[in-house]
PDB file of C-alpha atoms in Angstrom:
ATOM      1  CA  UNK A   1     -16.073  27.082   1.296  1.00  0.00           C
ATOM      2  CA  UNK A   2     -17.100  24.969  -1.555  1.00  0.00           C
ATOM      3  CA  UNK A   3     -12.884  25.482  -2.698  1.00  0.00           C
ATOM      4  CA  UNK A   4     -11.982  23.756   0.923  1.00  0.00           C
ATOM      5  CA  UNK A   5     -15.159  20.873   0.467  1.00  0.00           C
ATOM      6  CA  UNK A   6     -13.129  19.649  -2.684  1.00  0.00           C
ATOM      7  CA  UNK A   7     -10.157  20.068  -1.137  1.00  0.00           C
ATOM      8  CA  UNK A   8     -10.999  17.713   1.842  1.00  0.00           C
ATOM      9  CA  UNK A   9     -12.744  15.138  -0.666  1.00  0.00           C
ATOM     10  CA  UNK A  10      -9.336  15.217  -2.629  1.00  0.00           C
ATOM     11  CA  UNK A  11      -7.085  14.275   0.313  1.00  0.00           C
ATOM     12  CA  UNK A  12      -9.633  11.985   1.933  1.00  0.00           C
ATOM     13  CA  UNK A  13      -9.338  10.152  -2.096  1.00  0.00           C
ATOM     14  CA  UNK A  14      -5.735  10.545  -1.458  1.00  0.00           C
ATOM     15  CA  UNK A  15      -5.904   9.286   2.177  1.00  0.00           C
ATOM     16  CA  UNK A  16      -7.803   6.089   0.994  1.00  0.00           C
ATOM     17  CA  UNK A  17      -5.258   5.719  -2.221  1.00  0.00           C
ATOM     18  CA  UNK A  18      -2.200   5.958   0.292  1.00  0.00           C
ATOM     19  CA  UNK A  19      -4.003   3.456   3.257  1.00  0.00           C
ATOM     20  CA  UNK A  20      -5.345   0.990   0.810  1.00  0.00           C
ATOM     21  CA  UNK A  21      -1.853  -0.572   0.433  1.00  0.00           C
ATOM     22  CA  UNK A  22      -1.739  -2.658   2.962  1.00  0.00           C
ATOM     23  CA  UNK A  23      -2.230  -7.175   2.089  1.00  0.00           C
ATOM     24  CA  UNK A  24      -4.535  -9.200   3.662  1.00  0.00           C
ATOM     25  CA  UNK A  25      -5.757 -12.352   3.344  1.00  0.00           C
ATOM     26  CA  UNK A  26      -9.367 -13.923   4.219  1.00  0.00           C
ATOM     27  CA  UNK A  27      -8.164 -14.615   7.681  1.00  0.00           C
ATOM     28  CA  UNK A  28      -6.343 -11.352   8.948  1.00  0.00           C
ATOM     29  CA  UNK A  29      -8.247  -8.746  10.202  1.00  0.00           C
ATOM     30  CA  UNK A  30      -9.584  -6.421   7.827  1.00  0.00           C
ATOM     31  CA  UNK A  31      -6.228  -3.851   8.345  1.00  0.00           C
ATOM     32  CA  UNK A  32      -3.813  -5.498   9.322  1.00  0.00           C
ATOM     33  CA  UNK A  33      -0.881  -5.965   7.531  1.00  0.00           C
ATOM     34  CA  UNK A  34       0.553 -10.039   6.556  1.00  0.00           C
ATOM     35  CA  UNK A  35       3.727  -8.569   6.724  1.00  0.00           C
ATOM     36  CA  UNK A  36       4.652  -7.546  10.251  1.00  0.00           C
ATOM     37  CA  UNK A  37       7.696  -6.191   9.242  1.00  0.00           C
ATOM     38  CA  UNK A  38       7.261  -3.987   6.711  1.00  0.00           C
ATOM     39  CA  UNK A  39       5.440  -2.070   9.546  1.00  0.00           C
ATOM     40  CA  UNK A  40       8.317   0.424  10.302  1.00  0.00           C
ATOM     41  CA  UNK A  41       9.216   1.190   6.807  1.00  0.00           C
ATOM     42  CA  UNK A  42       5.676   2.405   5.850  1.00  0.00           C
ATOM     43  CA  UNK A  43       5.407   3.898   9.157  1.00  0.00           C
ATOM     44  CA  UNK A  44       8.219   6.238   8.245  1.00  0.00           C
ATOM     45  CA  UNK A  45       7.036   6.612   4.976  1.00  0.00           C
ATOM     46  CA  UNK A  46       3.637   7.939   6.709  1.00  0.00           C
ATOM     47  CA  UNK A  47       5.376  10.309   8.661  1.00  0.00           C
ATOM     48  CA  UNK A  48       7.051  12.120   6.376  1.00  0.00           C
ATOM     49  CA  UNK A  49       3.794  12.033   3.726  1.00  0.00           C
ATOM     50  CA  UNK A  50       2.611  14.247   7.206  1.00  0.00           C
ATOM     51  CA  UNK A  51       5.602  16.198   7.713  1.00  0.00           C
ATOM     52  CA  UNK A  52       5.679  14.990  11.429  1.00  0.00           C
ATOM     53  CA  UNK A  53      10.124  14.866  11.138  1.00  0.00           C
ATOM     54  CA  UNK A  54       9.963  14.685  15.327  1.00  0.00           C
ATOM     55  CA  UNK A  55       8.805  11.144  15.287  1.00  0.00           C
ATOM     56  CA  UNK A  56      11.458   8.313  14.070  1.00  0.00           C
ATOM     57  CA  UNK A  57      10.705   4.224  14.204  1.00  0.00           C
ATOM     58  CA  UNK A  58      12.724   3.079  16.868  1.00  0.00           C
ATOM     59  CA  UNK A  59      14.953  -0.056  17.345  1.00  0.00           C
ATOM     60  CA  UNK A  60      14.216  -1.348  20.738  1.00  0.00           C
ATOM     61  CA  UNK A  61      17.556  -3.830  21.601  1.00  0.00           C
ATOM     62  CA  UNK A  62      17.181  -6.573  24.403  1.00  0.00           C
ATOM     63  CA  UNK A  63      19.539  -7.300  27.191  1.00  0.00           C
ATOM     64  CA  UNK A  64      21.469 -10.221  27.373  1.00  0.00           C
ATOM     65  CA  UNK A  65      19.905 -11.591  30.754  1.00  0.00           C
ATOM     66  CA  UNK A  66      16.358 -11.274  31.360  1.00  0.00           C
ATOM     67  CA  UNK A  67      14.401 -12.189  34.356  1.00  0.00           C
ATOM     68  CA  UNK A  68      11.971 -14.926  33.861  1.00  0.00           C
ATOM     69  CA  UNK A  69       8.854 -14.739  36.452  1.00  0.00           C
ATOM     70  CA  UNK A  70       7.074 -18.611  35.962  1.00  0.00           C
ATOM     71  CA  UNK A  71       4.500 -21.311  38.271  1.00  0.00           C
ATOM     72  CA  UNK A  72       4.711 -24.839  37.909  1.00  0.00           C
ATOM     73  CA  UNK A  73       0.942 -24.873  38.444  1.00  0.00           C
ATOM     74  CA  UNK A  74      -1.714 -22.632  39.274  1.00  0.00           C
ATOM     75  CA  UNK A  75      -1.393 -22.612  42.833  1.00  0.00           C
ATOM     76  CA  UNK A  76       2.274 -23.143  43.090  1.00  0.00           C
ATOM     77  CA  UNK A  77       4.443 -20.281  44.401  1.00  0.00           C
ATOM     78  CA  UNK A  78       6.234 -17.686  41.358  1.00  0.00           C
ATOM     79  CA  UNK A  79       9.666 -18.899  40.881  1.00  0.00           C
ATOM     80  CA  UNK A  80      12.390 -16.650  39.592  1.00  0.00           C
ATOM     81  CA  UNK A  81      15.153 -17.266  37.519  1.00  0.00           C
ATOM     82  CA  UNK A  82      18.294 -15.288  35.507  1.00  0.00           C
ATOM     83  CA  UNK A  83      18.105 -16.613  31.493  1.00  0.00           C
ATOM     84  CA  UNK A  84      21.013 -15.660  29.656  1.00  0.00           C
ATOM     85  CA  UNK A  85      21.538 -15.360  25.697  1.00  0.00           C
ATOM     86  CA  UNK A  86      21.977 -19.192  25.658  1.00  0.00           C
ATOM     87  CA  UNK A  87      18.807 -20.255  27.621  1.00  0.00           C
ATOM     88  CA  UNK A  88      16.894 -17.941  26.227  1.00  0.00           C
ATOM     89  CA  UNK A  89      17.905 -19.440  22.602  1.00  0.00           C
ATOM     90  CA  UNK A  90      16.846 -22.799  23.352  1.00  0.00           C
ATOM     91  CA  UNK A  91      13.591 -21.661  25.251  1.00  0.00           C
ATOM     92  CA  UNK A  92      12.695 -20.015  21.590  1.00  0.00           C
ATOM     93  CA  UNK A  93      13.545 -23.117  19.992  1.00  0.00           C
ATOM     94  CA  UNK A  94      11.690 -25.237  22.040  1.00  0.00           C
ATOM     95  CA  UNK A  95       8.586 -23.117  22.190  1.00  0.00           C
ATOM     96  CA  UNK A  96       8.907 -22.650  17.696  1.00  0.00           C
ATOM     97  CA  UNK A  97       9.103 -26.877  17.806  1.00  0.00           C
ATOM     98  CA  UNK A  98       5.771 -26.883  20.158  1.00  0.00           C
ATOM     99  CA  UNK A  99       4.324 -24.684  17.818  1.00  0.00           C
ATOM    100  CA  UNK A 100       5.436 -26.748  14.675  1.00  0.00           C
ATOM    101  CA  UNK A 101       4.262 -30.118  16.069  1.00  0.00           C
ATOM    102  CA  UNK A 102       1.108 -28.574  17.392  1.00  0.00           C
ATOM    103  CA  UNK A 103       0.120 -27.647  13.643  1.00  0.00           C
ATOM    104  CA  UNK A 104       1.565 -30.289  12.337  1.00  0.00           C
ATOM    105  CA  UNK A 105       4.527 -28.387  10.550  1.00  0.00           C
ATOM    106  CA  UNK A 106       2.190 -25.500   9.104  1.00  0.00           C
ATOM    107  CA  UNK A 107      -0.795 -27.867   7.725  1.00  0.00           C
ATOM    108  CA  UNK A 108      -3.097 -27.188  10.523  1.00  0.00           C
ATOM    109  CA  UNK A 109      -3.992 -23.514  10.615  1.00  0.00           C
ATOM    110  CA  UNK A 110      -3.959 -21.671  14.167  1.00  0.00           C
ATOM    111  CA  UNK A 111      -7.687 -20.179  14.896  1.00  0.00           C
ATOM    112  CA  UNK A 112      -8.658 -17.547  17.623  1.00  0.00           C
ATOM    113  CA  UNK A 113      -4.766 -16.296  18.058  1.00  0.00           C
ATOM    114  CA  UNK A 114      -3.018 -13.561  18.641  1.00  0.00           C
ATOM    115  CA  UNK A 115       0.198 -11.917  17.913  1.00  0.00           C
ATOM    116  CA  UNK A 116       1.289  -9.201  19.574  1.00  0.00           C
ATOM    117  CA  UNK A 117       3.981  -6.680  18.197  1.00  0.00           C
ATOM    118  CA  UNK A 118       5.719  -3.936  19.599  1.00  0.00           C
ATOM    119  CA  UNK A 119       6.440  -1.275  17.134  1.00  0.00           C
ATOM    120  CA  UNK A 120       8.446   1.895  19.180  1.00  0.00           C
ATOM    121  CA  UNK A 121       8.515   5.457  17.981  1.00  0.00           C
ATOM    122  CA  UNK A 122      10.530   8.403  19.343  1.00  0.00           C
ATOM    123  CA  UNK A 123       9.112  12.148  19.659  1.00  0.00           C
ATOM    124  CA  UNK A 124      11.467  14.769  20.183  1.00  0.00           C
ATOM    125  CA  UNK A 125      11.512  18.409  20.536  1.00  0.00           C
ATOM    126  CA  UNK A 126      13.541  21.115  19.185  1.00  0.00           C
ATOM    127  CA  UNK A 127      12.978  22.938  22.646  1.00  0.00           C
ATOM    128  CA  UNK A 128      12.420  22.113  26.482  1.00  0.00           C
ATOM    129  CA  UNK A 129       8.711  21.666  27.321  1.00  0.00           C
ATOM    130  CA  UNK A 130       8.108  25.182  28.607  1.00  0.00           C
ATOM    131  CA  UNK A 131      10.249  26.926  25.321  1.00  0.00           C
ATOM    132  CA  UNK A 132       7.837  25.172  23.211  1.00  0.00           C
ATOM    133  CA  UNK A 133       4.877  26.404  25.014  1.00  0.00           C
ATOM    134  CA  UNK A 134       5.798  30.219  25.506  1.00  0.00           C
ATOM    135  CA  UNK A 135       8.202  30.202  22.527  1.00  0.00           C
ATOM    136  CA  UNK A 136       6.513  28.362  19.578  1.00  0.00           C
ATOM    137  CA  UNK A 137       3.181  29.014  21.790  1.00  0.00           C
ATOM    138  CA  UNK A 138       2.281  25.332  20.799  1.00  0.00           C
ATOM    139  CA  UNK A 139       0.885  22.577  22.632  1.00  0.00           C
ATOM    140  CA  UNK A 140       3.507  19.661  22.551  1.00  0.00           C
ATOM    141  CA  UNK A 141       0.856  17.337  23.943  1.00  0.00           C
ATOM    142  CA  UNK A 142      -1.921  18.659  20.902  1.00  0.00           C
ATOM    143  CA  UNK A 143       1.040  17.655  18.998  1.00  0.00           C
ATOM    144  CA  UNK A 144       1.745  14.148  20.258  1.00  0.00           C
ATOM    145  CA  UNK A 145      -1.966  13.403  20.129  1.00  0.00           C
ATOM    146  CA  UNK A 146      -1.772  14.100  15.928  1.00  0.00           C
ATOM    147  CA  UNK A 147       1.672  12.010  15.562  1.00  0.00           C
ATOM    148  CA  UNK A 148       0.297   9.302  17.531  1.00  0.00           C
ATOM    149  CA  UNK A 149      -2.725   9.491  15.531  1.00  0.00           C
ATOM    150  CA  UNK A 150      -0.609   9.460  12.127  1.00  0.00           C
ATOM    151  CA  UNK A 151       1.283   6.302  14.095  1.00  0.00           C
ATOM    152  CA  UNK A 152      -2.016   4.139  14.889  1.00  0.00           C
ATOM    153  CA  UNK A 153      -3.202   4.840  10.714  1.00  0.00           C
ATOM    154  CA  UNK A 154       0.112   3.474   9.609  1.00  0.00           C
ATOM    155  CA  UNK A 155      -0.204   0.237  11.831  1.00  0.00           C
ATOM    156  CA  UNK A 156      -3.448  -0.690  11.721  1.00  0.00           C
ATOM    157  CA  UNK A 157      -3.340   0.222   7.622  1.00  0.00           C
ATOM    158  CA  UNK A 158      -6.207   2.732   7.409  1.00  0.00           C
ATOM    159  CA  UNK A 159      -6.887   6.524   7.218  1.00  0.00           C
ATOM    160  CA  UNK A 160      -6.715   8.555  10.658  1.00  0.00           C
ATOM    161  CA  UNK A 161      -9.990   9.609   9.780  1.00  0.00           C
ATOM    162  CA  UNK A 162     -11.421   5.760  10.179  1.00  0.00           C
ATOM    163  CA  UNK A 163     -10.072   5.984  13.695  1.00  0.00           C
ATOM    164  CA  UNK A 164     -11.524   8.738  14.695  1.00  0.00           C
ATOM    165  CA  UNK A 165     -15.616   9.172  15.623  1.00  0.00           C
ATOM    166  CA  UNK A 166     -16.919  11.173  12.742  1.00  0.00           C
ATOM    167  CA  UNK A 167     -18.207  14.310  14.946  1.00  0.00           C
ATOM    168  CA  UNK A 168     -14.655  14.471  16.420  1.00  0.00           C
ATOM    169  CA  UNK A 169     -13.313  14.173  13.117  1.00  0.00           C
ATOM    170  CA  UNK A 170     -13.577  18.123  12.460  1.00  0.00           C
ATOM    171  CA  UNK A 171     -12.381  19.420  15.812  1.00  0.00           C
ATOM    172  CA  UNK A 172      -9.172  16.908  15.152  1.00  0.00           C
ATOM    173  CA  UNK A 173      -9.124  17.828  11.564  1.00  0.00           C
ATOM    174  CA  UNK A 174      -8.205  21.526  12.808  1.00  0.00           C
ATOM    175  CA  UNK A 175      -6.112  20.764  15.909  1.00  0.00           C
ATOM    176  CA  UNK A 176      -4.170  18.320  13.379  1.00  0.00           C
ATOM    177  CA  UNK A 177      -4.206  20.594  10.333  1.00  0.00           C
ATOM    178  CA  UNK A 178      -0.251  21.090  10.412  1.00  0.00           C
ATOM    179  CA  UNK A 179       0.765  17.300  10.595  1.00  0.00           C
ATOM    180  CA  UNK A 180      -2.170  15.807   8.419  1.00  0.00           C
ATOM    181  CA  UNK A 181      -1.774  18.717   5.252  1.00  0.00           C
TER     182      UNK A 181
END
């Protein structure tokens, strides 16, 4: 028992070693990575650390023609229009020069923002859903739950332990022993 103790403060020293990488300035959010897009690299690098090889990054690619839902004013009907590849180029440059006059080309900082990202990751099985169940007798779900755990720590740049209540912690500690050794 005491053997297992030090083994638990060891990877929880390890844990905080491997989490503690991420950069932040005074104004991010104690976390969260500057660097938005170094996201999927050390997302895969997490992944394999936990041997979870089901779950890949994945690319998510746009269409061409997207449907654009917008009011003039608050009370005025919803419109809807087609924008193709060209539209939607100039609607991204004229929404970049709003932001660029509206803090004065990056002198004026933005405060109370937010960004939001969308970071995609892909779980597959070796088997159907019922194989895995009477086969492998596991619980794909159980199993989801610990990769998506493994996928929140590698985002939000701490240990799956921080994101967990600390009386849970044991009872996920167990169910997640495979994909968090």
């Amino acid at each position: 028992q005491q053997q297992q103790q030090q083994q638990d403060e060891q990877q929880e020293e390890d844990d905080a070693e491997l989490y503690s990488t991420t950069t932040t300035t005074s104004k991010d959010i104690i976390g969260v990575p500057t660097e938005y897009s170094a996201i999927p690299s050390r997302l895969n690098a997490r992944l394999m650390l936990h041997h979870a090889d089901t779950v890949r990054p994945t690319i998510l690619k746009l269409e061409n023609m997207w449907n654009k839902y917008s009011k003039d004013g608050l009370l005025s009907p919803s419109k809807h229009s087609v924008i193709d590849k060209n539209i939607q180029k100039r609607e991204k440059n004229k929404a970049f020069d709003l932001l660029d006059s509206l803090t004065r080309s990056g002198s004026l900082s933005i405060v109370d923002s937010s960004v939001h990202v969308v970071i995609a990751a892909t779980q597959w099985f070796d088997k159907t859903l019922v194989n895995t169940i009477i086969q492998k007798n596991e619980n794909p779900i159980d199993t989801m739950d610990c990769h998506g755990l493994i996928v929140a720590s590698s985002v939000h740049g701490v240990s799956p332990q921080a994101l967990v209540d600390a009386s849970k912690w044991p009872t996920i500690k167990e169910l997640c022993a495979k994909q968090l050794a």
